[in-house]
């Protein structure tokens, strides 16, 4: 598989503000947030403010109270029968993660980042988009699109439960099966989590840089929706 495997983490920060993130930091913040950092900080395009809960935080969470060892044990017990017991093993691991306590150093780092974000935020009450940003999530020869969890409109009172839901989604049945099929090792994939201020969007849409249904067709396309005040205009624009 073509993606950067986990290295010993030299950057032990648990939370990093988005304004300090670049694409050189994929091992620290995951591919999705590293690329978004470039959009904000190198291309200077408008991106909502936010922060990333890092790979070091994921490692700390999984090492606390022997959680990673128990996950490893469940995989070892399943052994060659993992395919047949996939749903059961997935459920057991996700329940362990959701029942675990978020370590206090992560809580303190997130509280500090959120308070800073709240001071800088201009708008109504702050809610967050909480998004997966795993290692290898959008690599050259693989894509975990739709397999990991992201949550919108998260009030901070619910943040740490949602954070655990995103971590647990690393072990959804479809994600485990995909990792096995691609030959990824569990320990090579850290689950970083991007946290962005929700904005009152004028429009939403998607851009394809080439035809997703035909790799020979390199035309791009965009679809934009304008949902305000009953305005449902939308359309596809194709460019060579």
PDB file of N, CA and C in Angstrom, residues 94-138:
ATOM      1  N   UNK A  94     -15.273  -1.507  19.658  1.00  0.00           N
ATOM      2  CA  UNK A  94     -15.903  -0.192  19.705  1.00  0.00           C
ATOM      3  C   UNK A  94     -16.545   0.077  21.068  1.00  0.00           C
ATOM      4  N   UNK A  95     -17.110  -0.948  21.690  1.00  0.00           N
ATOM      5  CA  UNK A  95     -17.678  -0.774  23.025  1.00  0.00           C
ATOM      6  C   UNK A  95     -16.597  -0.454  24.051  1.00  0.00           C
ATOM      7  N   UNK A  96     -15.434  -1.091  23.920  1.00  0.00           N
ATOM      8  CA  UNK A  96     -14.320  -0.786  24.824  1.00  0.00           C
ATOM      9  C   UNK A  96     -13.907   0.680  24.716  1.00  0.00           C
ATOM     10  N   UNK A  97     -13.811   1.166  23.484  1.00  0.00           N
ATOM     11  CA  UNK A  97     -13.383   2.551  23.274  1.00  0.00           C
ATOM     12  C   UNK A  97     -14.421   3.529  23.812  1.00  0.00           C
ATOM     13  N   UNK A  98     -15.685   3.272  23.543  1.00  0.00           N
ATOM     14  CA  UNK A  98     -16.742   4.186  24.002  1.00  0.00           C
ATOM     15  C   UNK A  98     -16.865   4.190  25.518  1.00  0.00           C
ATOM     16  N   UNK A  99     -16.498   3.082  26.162  1.00  0.00           N
ATOM     17  CA  UNK A  99     -16.590   3.006  27.619  1.00  0.00           C
ATOM     18  C   UNK A  99     -15.364   3.586  28.318  1.00  0.00           C
ATOM     19  N   UNK A 100     -14.288   3.814  27.570  1.00  0.00           N
ATOM     20  CA  UNK A 100     -13.041   4.294  28.168  1.00  0.00           C
ATOM     21  C   UNK A 100     -13.142   5.780  28.521  1.00  0.00           C
ATOM     22  N   UNK A 101     -12.355   6.189  29.509  1.00  0.00           N
ATOM     23  CA  UNK A 101     -12.265   7.602  29.883  1.00  0.00           C
ATOM     24  C   UNK A 101     -11.225   8.303  29.013  1.00  0.00           C
ATOM     25  N   UNK A 102     -11.545   9.495  28.589  1.00  0.00           N
ATOM     26  CA  UNK A 102     -10.559  10.296  27.866  1.00  0.00           C
ATOM     27  C   UNK A 102      -9.516  10.779  28.867  1.00  0.00           C
ATOM     28  N   UNK A 103      -8.238  10.488  28.649  1.00  0.00           N
ATOM     29  CA  UNK A 103      -7.206  10.897  29.605  1.00  0.00           C
ATOM     30  C   UNK A 103      -7.220  12.403  29.869  1.00  0.00           C
ATOM     31  N   UNK A 104      -6.919  12.759  31.093  1.00  0.00           N
ATOM     32  CA  UNK A 104      -6.995  14.158  31.507  1.00  0.00           C
ATOM     33  C   UNK A 104      -6.092  15.083  30.680  1.00  0.00           C
ATOM     34  N   UNK A 105      -4.869  14.675  30.297  1.00  0.00           N
ATOM     35  CA  UNK A 105      -4.061  15.575  29.459  1.00  0.00           C
ATOM     36  C   UNK A 105      -4.740  15.934  28.143  1.00  0.00           C
ATOM     37  N   UNK A 106      -5.468  14.981  27.531  1.00  0.00           N
ATOM     38  CA  UNK A 106      -6.194  15.287  26.295  1.00  0.00           C
ATOM     39  C   UNK A 106      -7.334  16.243  26.591  1.00  0.00           C
ATOM     40  N   UNK A 107      -8.066  16.010  27.672  1.00  0.00           N
ATOM     41  CA  UNK A 107      -9.169  16.899  28.035  1.00  0.00           C
ATOM     42  C   UNK A 107      -8.678  18.333  28.227  1.00  0.00           C
ATOM     43  N   UNK A 108      -7.579  18.488  28.942  1.00  0.00           N
ATOM     44  CA  UNK A 108      -7.053  19.831  29.213  1.00  0.00           C
ATOM     45  C   UNK A 108      -6.612  20.514  27.919  1.00  0.00           C
ATOM     46  N   UNK A 109      -5.930  19.778  27.049  1.00  0.00           N
ATOM     47  CA  UNK A 109      -5.457  20.360  25.790  1.00  0.00           C
ATOM     48  C   UNK A 109      -6.626  20.770  24.906  1.00  0.00           C
ATOM     49  N   UNK A 110      -7.671  19.948  24.856  1.00  0.00           N
ATOM     50  CA  UNK A 110      -8.841  20.276  24.041  1.00  0.00           C
ATOM     51  C   UNK A 110      -9.574  21.474  24.624  1.00  0.00           C
ATOM     52  N   UNK A 111      -9.748  21.520  25.936  1.00  0.00           N
ATOM     53  CA  UNK A 111     -10.411  22.665  26.568  1.00  0.00           C
ATOM     54  C   UNK A 111      -9.676  23.962  26.240  1.00  0.00           C
ATOM     55  N   UNK A 112      -8.347  23.937  26.320  1.00  0.00           N
ATOM     56  CA  UNK A 112      -7.558  25.135  26.016  1.00  0.00           C
ATOM     57  C   UNK A 112      -7.760  25.571  24.569  1.00  0.00           C
ATOM     58  N   UNK A 113      -7.717  24.609  23.639  1.00  0.00           N
ATOM     59  CA  UNK A 113      -7.896  24.929  22.218  1.00  0.00           C
ATOM     60  C   UNK A 113      -9.308  25.441  21.946  1.00  0.00           C
ATOM     61  N   UNK A 114     -10.292  24.839  22.580  1.00  0.00           N
ATOM     62  CA  UNK A 114     -11.678  25.264  22.354  1.00  0.00           C
ATOM     63  C   UNK A 114     -11.908  26.674  22.905  1.00  0.00           C
ATOM     64  N   UNK A 115     -11.383  26.973  24.066  1.00  0.00           N
ATOM     65  CA  UNK A 115     -11.548  28.315  24.641  1.00  0.00           C
ATOM     66  C   UNK A 115     -10.913  29.367  23.749  1.00  0.00           C
ATOM     67  N   UNK A 116      -9.749  29.059  23.174  1.00  0.00           N
ATOM     68  CA  UNK A 116      -9.110  29.982  22.237  1.00  0.00           C
ATOM     69  C   UNK A 116      -9.977  30.159  20.995  1.00  0.00           C
ATOM     70  N   UNK A 117     -10.513  29.054  20.469  1.00  0.00           N
ATOM     71  CA  UNK A 117     -11.367  29.111  19.289  1.00  0.00           C
ATOM     72  C   UNK A 117     -12.626  29.914  19.566  1.00  0.00           C
ATOM     73  N   UNK A 118     -13.179  29.753  20.756  1.00  0.00           N
ATOM     74  CA  UNK A 118     -14.403  30.465  21.125  1.00  0.00           C
ATOM     75  C   UNK A 118     -14.163  31.968  21.180  1.00  0.00           C
ATOM     76  N   UNK A 119     -12.985  32.364  21.654  1.00  0.00           N
ATOM     77  CA  UNK A 119     -12.654  33.803  21.715  1.00  0.00           C
ATOM     78  C   UNK A 119     -12.502  34.393  20.320  1.00  0.00           C
ATOM     79  N   UNK A 120     -12.011  33.616  19.380  1.00  0.00           N
ATOM     80  CA  UNK A 120     -11.750  34.116  18.037  1.00  0.00           C
ATOM     81  C   UNK A 120     -12.955  34.004  17.116  1.00  0.00           C
ATOM     82  N   UNK A 121     -13.917  33.175  17.484  1.00  0.00           N
ATOM     83  CA  UNK A 121     -15.041  32.869  16.612  1.00  0.00           C
ATOM     84  C   UNK A 121     -15.999  34.050  16.528  1.00  0.00           C
ATOM     85  N   UNK A 122     -16.380  34.408  15.325  1.00  0.00           N
ATOM     86  CA  UNK A 122     -17.344  35.483  15.102  1.00  0.00           C
ATOM     87  C   UNK A 122     -18.624  34.878  14.539  1.00  0.00           C
ATOM     88  N   UNK A 123     -19.649  34.844  15.338  1.00  0.00           N
ATOM     89  CA  UNK A 123     -20.902  34.258  14.886  1.00  0.00           C
ATOM     90  C   UNK A 123     -21.768  33.880  16.064  1.00  0.00           C
ATOM     91  N   UNK A 124     -22.852  33.140  15.810  1.00  0.00           N
ATOM     92  CA  UNK A 124     -23.711  32.681  16.897  1.00  0.00           C
ATOM     93  C   UNK A 124     -22.985  31.619  17.718  1.00  0.00           C
ATOM     94  N   UNK A 125     -23.694  30.910  18.563  1.00  0.00           N
ATOM     95  CA  UNK A 125     -23.078  29.919  19.443  1.00  0.00           C
ATOM     96  C   UNK A 125     -22.226  28.930  18.650  1.00  0.00           C
ATOM     97  N   UNK A 126     -21.026  28.693  19.162  1.00  0.00           N
ATOM     98  CA  UNK A 126     -20.053  27.869  18.453  1.00  0.00           C
ATOM     99  C   UNK A 126     -20.426  26.388  18.516  1.00  0.00           C
ATOM    100  N   UNK A 127     -20.525  25.761  17.349  1.00  0.00           N
ATOM    101  CA  UNK A 127     -20.649  24.320  17.227  1.00  0.00           C
ATOM    102  C   UNK A 127     -19.523  23.824  16.317  1.00  0.00           C
ATOM    103  N   UNK A 128     -19.193  22.559  16.445  1.00  0.00           N
ATOM    104  CA  UNK A 128     -18.038  22.015  15.744  1.00  0.00           C
ATOM    105  C   UNK A 128     -18.411  20.942  14.732  1.00  0.00           C
ATOM    106  N   UNK A 129     -17.653  20.906  13.658  1.00  0.00           N
ATOM    107  CA  UNK A 129     -17.605  19.735  12.794  1.00  0.00           C
ATOM    108  C   UNK A 129     -16.435  18.888  13.293  1.00  0.00           C
ATOM    109  N   UNK A 130     -16.714  17.656  13.688  1.00  0.00           N
ATOM    110  CA  UNK A 130     -15.692  16.772  14.260  1.00  0.00           C
ATOM    111  C   UNK A 130     -15.450  15.657  13.253  1.00  0.00           C
ATOM    112  N   UNK A 131     -14.255  15.639  12.646  1.00  0.00           N
ATOM    113  CA  UNK A 131     -14.021  14.821  11.454  1.00  0.00           C
ATOM    114  C   UNK A 131     -12.823  13.894  11.633  1.00  0.00           C
ATOM    115  N   UNK A 132     -12.962  12.680  11.126  1.00  0.00           N
ATOM    116  CA  UNK A 132     -11.841  11.744  11.116  1.00  0.00           C
ATOM    117  C   UNK A 132     -10.733  12.280  10.213  1.00  0.00           C
ATOM    118  N   UNK A 133      -9.485  11.993  10.615  1.00  0.00           N
ATOM    119  CA  UNK A 133      -8.327  12.326   9.781  1.00  0.00           C
ATOM    120  C   UNK A 133      -7.259  11.267  10.038  1.00  0.00           C
ATOM    121  N   UNK A 134      -7.551  10.042   9.623  1.00  0.00           N
ATOM    122  CA  UNK A 134      -6.670   8.916   9.933  1.00  0.00           C
ATOM    123  C   UNK A 134      -5.474   8.871   8.994  1.00  0.00           C
ATOM    124  N   UNK A 135      -4.404   8.228   9.457  1.00  0.00           N
ATOM    125  CA  UNK A 135      -3.269   7.954   8.585  1.00  0.00           C
ATOM    126  C   UNK A 135      -3.735   7.074   7.426  1.00  0.00           C
ATOM    127  N   UNK A 136      -3.371   7.439   6.218  1.00  0.00           N
ATOM    128  CA  UNK A 136      -3.699   6.634   5.052  1.00  0.00           C
ATOM    129  C   UNK A 136      -5.145   6.711   4.613  1.00  0.00           C
ATOM    130  N   UNK A 137      -5.919   7.653   5.187  1.00  0.00           N
ATOM    131  CA  UNK A 137      -7.350   7.704   4.870  1.00  0.00           C
ATOM    132  C   UNK A 137      -7.602   8.026   3.401  1.00  0.00           C
ATOM    133  N   UNK A 138      -6.769   8.883   2.840  1.00  0.00           N
ATOM    134  CA  UNK A 138      -6.915   9.260   1.429  1.00  0.00           C
ATOM    135  C   UNK A 138      -5.572   9.121   0.730  1.00  0.00           C
TER     136      UNK A 138
END
